[in-house]
């Protein structure tokens, strides 16, 4: 942003100091401490507004400028971080998909084993009732399941 402001000031300085050369006053008019007298129409461009863009890709960085190098490192780090984050998110999404598939398989297996358990409990109760009936029919003076003579 400071570089853009400097360039804007430099642009106005050049416009003001070299306006006389462009108008035909010659080079003797430039740099004498005098500003050329111009009307406001001469110092404005058609459209009347300047769009100043600071930062981003429109700003030219000097290769040896430490601030520019720091910004470049920050951009590279941010890009690397975003890529790592995106990769991590893809891995997590794959993990969630795998876990959901495993959950659906496991839940169907669990349902099957609950049915088997229920059937086994019914069979166990039936066998216990049968055993109770048999043991009560043989109960006598000698007690349950006592050996015959």
Short mmCIF file of C-alpha atoms in Angstrom, two decimals:
data_model
loop_
_atom_site.label_atom_id
_atom_site.label_comp_id
_atom_site.label_asym_id
_atom_site.label_seq_id
_atom_site.Cartn_x
_atom_site.Cartn_y
_atom_site.Cartn_z
CA UNK A 1 0.00 0.00 0.00
CA UNK A 2 2.90 2.34 0.74
CA UNK A 3 4.44 1.55 -2.64
CA UNK A 4 1.18 2.40 -4.41
CA UNK A 5 0.94 5.72 -2.55
CA UNK A 6 4.53 6.52 -3.50
CA UNK A 7 3.84 5.70 -7.14
CA UNK A 8 0.77 7.94 -7.08
CA UNK A 9 2.79 10.85 -5.64
CA UNK A 10 5.54 10.23 -8.19
CA UNK A 11 2.95 10.22 -10.96
CA UNK A 12 1.56 13.59 -9.85
CA UNK A 13 5.09 15.01 -9.48
CA UNK A 14 5.94 13.98 -13.03
CA UNK A 15 2.66 15.34 -14.34
CA UNK A 16 3.13 18.68 -12.61
CA UNK A 17 6.83 19.15 -13.41
CA UNK A 18 6.79 17.97 -16.98
CA UNK A 19 3.49 19.51 -17.99
CA UNK A 20 5.34 22.50 -19.41
CA UNK A 21 7.50 20.30 -21.63
CA UNK A 22 4.42 18.69 -23.07
CA UNK A 23 2.79 22.06 -23.68
CA UNK A 24 5.79 23.34 -25.61
CA UNK A 25 7.32 25.58 -22.93
CA UNK A 26 10.64 23.77 -23.27
CA UNK A 27 12.95 22.17 -20.74
CA UNK A 28 13.95 25.53 -19.23
CA UNK A 29 10.53 25.72 -17.62
CA UNK A 30 10.98 22.44 -15.72
CA UNK A 31 12.64 22.44 -12.30
CA UNK A 32 12.82 26.23 -11.79
CA UNK A 33 10.56 26.15 -8.76
CA UNK A 34 7.65 27.25 -10.86
CA UNK A 35 4.63 25.16 -11.52
CA UNK A 36 3.07 25.49 -14.92
CA UNK A 37 -0.30 27.13 -14.92
CA UNK A 38 -2.89 24.71 -16.20
CA UNK A 39 -6.61 24.42 -16.04
CA UNK A 40 -8.28 21.59 -14.20
CA UNK A 41 -9.24 19.94 -17.50
CA UNK A 42 -5.57 19.47 -18.38
CA UNK A 43 -4.78 17.51 -15.21
CA UNK A 44 -7.65 15.07 -15.37
CA UNK A 45 -8.11 12.04 -17.51
CA UNK A 46 -11.36 11.24 -19.29
CA UNK A 47 -13.66 9.50 -16.85
CA UNK A 48 -12.43 11.70 -14.02
CA UNK A 49 -11.58 8.99 -11.48
CA UNK A 50 -8.51 6.90 -10.78
CA UNK A 51 -8.85 3.35 -9.56
CA UNK A 52 -5.95 2.63 -7.26
CA UNK A 53 -5.45 -1.05 -6.51
CA UNK A 54 -3.16 -1.87 -3.62
CA UNK A 55 -1.67 -5.27 -2.95
CA UNK A 56 -2.55 -8.48 -4.72
CA UNK A 57 -1.22 -9.41 -8.11
CA UNK A 58 -1.27 -5.85 -9.50
CA UNK A 59 1.48 -4.66 -7.18
CA UNK A 60 5.05 -5.04 -8.44
CA UNK A 61 7.44 -6.27 -5.74
CA UNK A 62 11.15 -5.58 -5.79
CA UNK A 63 13.07 -8.88 -5.67
CA UNK A 64 15.39 -7.73 -2.86
CA UNK A 65 12.73 -6.02 -0.76
CA UNK A 66 12.49 -7.85 2.60
CA UNK A 67 8.83 -6.91 2.97
CA UNK A 68 8.08 -8.37 -0.46
CA UNK A 69 10.00 -11.53 0.41
CA UNK A 70 8.04 -11.84 3.66
CA UNK A 71 4.75 -11.44 1.80
CA UNK A 72 5.86 -14.05 -0.75
CA UNK A 73 6.79 -16.47 2.04
CA UNK A 74 3.44 -15.84 3.71
CA UNK A 75 1.60 -16.47 0.43
CA UNK A 76 3.53 -19.71 -0.11
CA UNK A 77 2.91 -20.83 3.48
CA UNK A 78 -0.79 -20.02 3.17
CA UNK A 79 -1.04 -21.93 -0.09
CA UNK A 80 0.77 -24.92 1.41
CA UNK A 81 -1.47 -24.78 4.50
CA UNK A 82 -4.63 -24.65 2.37
CA UNK A 83 -3.46 -27.64 0.31
CA UNK A 84 -2.60 -29.64 3.45
CA UNK A 85 -5.96 -28.73 4.97
CA UNK A 86 -7.78 -29.77 1.81
CA UNK A 87 -5.86 -33.07 1.71
CA UNK A 88 -6.65 -33.68 5.37
CA UNK A 89 -10.34 -32.97 4.74
CA UNK A 90 -10.38 -35.46 1.84
CA UNK A 91 -8.77 -38.11 4.06
CA UNK A 92 -11.32 -37.44 6.80
CA UNK A 93 -14.19 -37.68 4.30
CA UNK A 94 -12.83 -41.05 3.11
CA UNK A 95 -12.58 -42.18 6.73
CA UNK A 96 -16.17 -41.13 7.41
CA UNK A 97 -17.34 -43.01 4.30
CA UNK A 98 -15.45 -46.15 5.35
CA UNK A 99 -16.76 -45.91 8.92
CA UNK A 100 -20.35 -45.48 7.69
CA UNK A 101 -20.00 -48.58 5.49
CA UNK A 102 -18.54 -50.53 8.42
CA UNK A 103 -21.35 -49.29 10.66
CA UNK A 104 -24.05 -50.44 8.24
CA UNK A 105 -22.43 -53.89 7.93
CA UNK A 106 -21.93 -54.17 11.68
CA UNK A 107 -25.47 -53.05 12.47
CA UNK A 108 -26.92 -55.71 10.13
CA UNK A 109 -24.66 -58.33 11.76
CA UNK A 110 -25.76 -57.13 15.19
CA UNK A 111 -29.42 -57.49 14.19
CA UNK A 112 -28.75 -61.04 12.96
CA UNK A 113 -26.97 -62.02 16.19
CA UNK A 114 -29.78 -60.52 18.30
CA UNK A 115 -32.26 -62.71 16.43
CA UNK A 116 -30.03 -65.76 16.99
CA UNK A 117 -29.77 -64.87 20.69
CA UNK A 118 -33.55 -64.53 20.93
CA UNK A 119 -34.06 -67.94 19.26
CA UNK A 120 -31.49 -69.52 21.58
CA UNK A 121 -33.19 -68.00 24.64
CA UNK A 122 -36.56 -69.39 23.48
CA UNK A 123 -35.01 -72.82 22.93
CA UNK A 124 -33.27 -72.66 26.33
CA UNK A 125 -36.56 -71.78 28.06
CA UNK A 126 -38.31 -74.62 26.23
CA UNK A 127 -35.64 -77.10 27.26
CA UNK A 128 -35.75 -75.86 30.88
CA UNK A 129 -39.55 -76.35 30.93
CA UNK A 130 -39.17 -79.84 29.48
CA UNK A 131 -36.53 -80.66 32.09
CA UNK A 132 -38.76 -79.35 34.86
CA UNK A 133 -41.69 -81.50 33.64
CA UNK A 134 -39.55 -84.60 33.40
CA UNK A 135 -37.94 -84.06 36.78
CA UNK A 136 -41.34 -83.47 38.45
CA UNK A 137 -42.76 -86.67 36.97
CA UNK A 138 -39.89 -88.70 38.37
CA UNK A 139 -39.87 -86.99 41.76
CA UNK A 140 -40.77 -89.44 44.37
CA UNK A 141 -39.58 -90.58 47.69
CA UNK A 142 -36.14 -91.03 46.45
CA UNK A 143 -35.71 -87.52 45.07
CA UNK A 144 -35.14 -86.27 41.60
CA UNK A 145 -33.21 -88.43 39.22
CA UNK A 146 -32.39 -91.02 41.78
CA UNK A 147 -31.14 -94.28 40.33
CA UNK A 148 -33.61 -97.07 40.00
CA UNK A 149 -32.98 -100.13 41.96
#
